[in-house]
PDB file of C-alpha atoms in Angstrom:
ATOM      1  CA  MET T 121      -4.325 -22.460  -4.319  1.00 49.00           C
ATOM      2  CA  ASN T 122      -6.061 -19.345  -2.977  1.00 55.00           C
ATOM      3  CA  LEU T 123      -3.966 -17.618  -0.294  1.00 64.00           C
ATOM      4  CA  GLN T 124      -5.919 -15.506   2.177  1.00 77.00           C
ATOM      5  CA  LEU T 125      -4.609 -12.031   2.891  1.00 85.00           C
ATOM      6  CA  PRO T 126      -5.655  -9.875   5.827  1.00 86.00           C
ATOM      7  CA  LYS T 127      -7.960  -6.935   5.045  1.00 89.00           C
ATOM      8  CA  LEU T 128      -5.634  -3.916   5.012  1.00 93.00           C
ATOM      9  CA  THR T 129      -5.966  -0.241   4.137  1.00 94.00           C
ATOM     10  CA  PHE T 130      -3.138   1.558   2.372  1.00 95.00           C
ATOM     11  CA  THR T 131      -2.383   5.129   1.345  1.00 94.00           C
ATOM     12  CA  ALA T 132      -2.559   5.955  -2.359  1.00 96.00           C
ATOM     13  CA  GLN T 133      -0.915   9.116  -3.637  1.00 96.00           C
ATOM     14  CA  ILE T 134      -1.919   9.954  -7.205  1.00 97.00           C
ATOM     15  CA  PHE T 135      -0.163  12.558  -9.320  1.00 96.00           C
ATOM     16  CA  ARG T 136       0.127  13.376 -12.966  1.00 97.00           C
ATOM     17  CA  GLU T 137       3.311  12.839 -14.934  1.00 96.00           C
ATOM     18  CA  GLY T 138       2.827  14.006 -18.511  1.00 96.00           C
ATOM     19  CA  LYS T 139      -0.175  12.164 -19.929  1.00 95.00           C
ATOM     20  CA  GLN T 140       0.032   9.361 -17.343  1.00 97.00           C
ATOM     21  CA  PHE T 141      -1.224   9.193 -13.783  1.00 98.00           C
ATOM     22  CA  VAL T 142       1.216   7.732 -11.277  1.00 98.00           C
ATOM     23  CA  SER T 143       0.006   6.032  -8.107  1.00 98.00           C
ATOM     24  CA  PHE T 144       2.310   5.501  -5.158  1.00 97.00           C
ATOM     25  CA  ASN T 145       1.926   3.690  -1.851  1.00 97.00           C
ATOM     26  CA  PRO T 146       4.373   5.113   0.724  1.00 95.00           C
ATOM     27  CA  GLU T 147       3.916   2.357   3.336  1.00 95.00           C
ATOM     28  CA  LEU T 148       5.248  -0.350   1.012  1.00 97.00           C
ATOM     29  CA  ARG T 149       7.031   1.951  -1.468  1.00 97.00           C
ATOM     30  CA  ILE T 150       5.146   0.460  -4.411  1.00 98.00           C
ATOM     31  CA  ALA T 151       4.192   2.457  -7.500  1.00 98.00           C
ATOM     32  CA  SER T 152       2.080   1.909 -10.590  1.00 98.00           C
ATOM     33  CA  CYS T 153       0.488   4.039 -13.287  1.00 98.00           C
ATOM     34  CA  GLY T 154      -2.466   4.327 -15.636  1.00 98.00           C
ATOM     35  CA  SER T 155      -4.066   6.491 -18.283  1.00 97.00           C
ATOM     36  CA  THR T 156      -6.605   7.815 -15.722  1.00 97.00           C
ATOM     37  CA  SER T 157      -6.520   8.412 -11.981  1.00 97.00           C
ATOM     38  CA  ASN T 158      -8.896   5.497 -11.386  1.00 97.00           C
ATOM     39  CA  LYS T 159      -6.871   3.164 -13.601  1.00 98.00           C
ATOM     40  CA  ALA T 160      -3.696   4.146 -11.746  1.00 98.00           C
ATOM     41  CA  LYS T 161      -5.420   3.325  -8.422  1.00 98.00           C
ATOM     42  CA  THR T 162      -6.688   0.000  -9.735  1.00 98.00           C
ATOM     43  CA  ASN T 163      -3.211  -0.872 -11.003  1.00 98.00           C
ATOM     44  CA  LEU T 164      -1.712   0.095  -7.622  1.00 98.00           C
ATOM     45  CA  LYS T 165      -4.185  -2.195  -5.829  1.00 97.00           C
ATOM     46  CA  ASP T 166      -3.170  -5.031  -8.148  1.00 97.00           C
ATOM     47  CA  ALA T 167       0.533  -4.332  -7.566  1.00 98.00           C
ATOM     48  CA  ILE T 168       0.075  -4.235  -3.781  1.00 97.00           C
ATOM     49  CA  ARG T 169      -1.979  -7.433  -3.804  1.00 96.00           C
ATOM     50  CA  GLY T 170       0.646  -9.224  -5.904  1.00 96.00           C
ATOM     51  CA  PHE T 171       3.423  -8.023  -3.604  1.00 97.00           C
ATOM     52  CA  LEU T 172       1.528  -9.137  -0.487  1.00 96.00           C
ATOM     53  CA  LEU T 173       0.696 -12.540  -1.980  1.00 95.00           C
ATOM     54  CA  SER T 174       4.354 -13.062  -2.843  1.00 96.00           C
ATOM     55  CA  ALA T 175       5.477 -11.972   0.639  1.00 96.00           C
ATOM     56  CA  ASN T 176       2.889 -14.272   2.231  1.00 94.00           C
ATOM     57  CA  LYS T 177       4.101 -17.186   0.115  1.00 94.00           C
ATOM     58  CA  LYS T 178       7.731 -16.483   1.124  1.00 96.00           C
ATOM     59  CA  GLY T 179       6.792 -16.132   4.805  1.00 95.00           C
ATOM     60  CA  THR T 180       7.873 -12.489   5.067  1.00 97.00           C
ATOM     61  CA  LEU T 181       4.443 -10.803   5.170  1.00 95.00           C
ATOM     62  CA  ALA T 182       4.408 -10.177   8.935  1.00 95.00           C
ATOM     63  CA  ASP T 183       7.859  -8.546   8.875  1.00 97.00           C
ATOM     64  CA  ILE T 184       6.889  -6.338   5.923  1.00 97.00           C
ATOM     65  CA  LEU T 185       3.637  -5.215   7.546  1.00 96.00           C
ATOM     66  CA  GLU T 186       5.359  -4.430  10.839  1.00 96.00           C
ATOM     67  CA  GLU T 187       8.022  -2.397   9.033  1.00 96.00           C
ATOM     68  CA  ALA T 188       5.219  -0.504   7.239  1.00 95.00           C
ATOM     69  CA  GLY T 189       3.660   0.480  10.586  1.00 94.00           C
ATOM     70  CA  PHE T 190       0.863  -2.092  10.872  1.00 96.00           C
ATOM     71  CA  VAL T 191       0.258  -3.599  14.311  1.00 95.00           C
ATOM     72  CA  ARG T 192      -0.623  -7.264  14.827  1.00 93.00           C
ATOM     73  CA  GLN T 193      -3.684  -7.787  17.014  1.00 92.00           C
ATOM     74  CA  LYS T 194      -4.166 -11.505  17.659  1.00 89.00           C
ATOM     75  CA  LYS T 195      -5.079 -12.895  14.208  1.00 85.00           C
ATOM     76  CA  SER T 196      -5.623  -9.560  12.457  1.00 90.00           C
ATOM     77  CA  TRP T 197      -3.719  -6.357  11.687  1.00 94.00           C
ATOM     78  CA  ARG T 198      -4.463  -2.759  12.673  1.00 93.00           C
ATOM     79  CA  ASP T 199      -3.649  -0.019  10.171  1.00 92.00           C
ATOM     80  CA  PRO T 200      -0.981   2.541  11.092  1.00 90.00           C
ATOM     81  CA  HIS T 201      -2.371   5.496  13.017  1.00 86.00           C
ATOM     82  CA  PHE T 202      -1.463   8.615  11.070  1.00 85.00           C
ATOM     83  CA  VAL T 203      -1.528  11.915  12.913  1.00 88.00           C
ATOM     84  CA  ALA T 204      -1.434  14.154   9.821  1.00 88.00           C
ATOM     85  CA  PHE T 205      -0.793  14.326   6.111  1.00 84.00           C
ATOM     86  CA  ASP T 206       0.795  17.536   4.962  1.00 88.00           C
ATOM     87  CA  ARG T 207       2.831  19.065   2.178  1.00 86.00           C
ATOM     88  CA  LEU T 208       5.900  21.108   3.017  1.00 90.00           C
ATOM     89  CA  THR T 209       7.739  23.627   0.886  1.00 95.00           C
ATOM     90  CA  VAL T 210      11.457  23.809   1.540  1.00 96.00           C
ATOM     91  CA  VAL T 211      13.441  26.785   0.245  1.00 92.00           C
TER      92      VAL T 211
END
């Protein structure tokens, strides 16, 4: 059975941790890793897709997407509208 997922765009933050690259999606709070930046991104996509497929199967996908800031528009979803991405130093 092939479940259809909506086309969605997510944020991927990639950083280095030792010899590994860690990828993190803040909207869903999902992380993965890989030996290269690209591999970490690919693994994050796979992790997000698996999570979304599972949520869709359980009937919780709409609630999860709404909590992550996505907006339902008839039969599709609009990505969250971010105003800025910034890094802050706190002392």
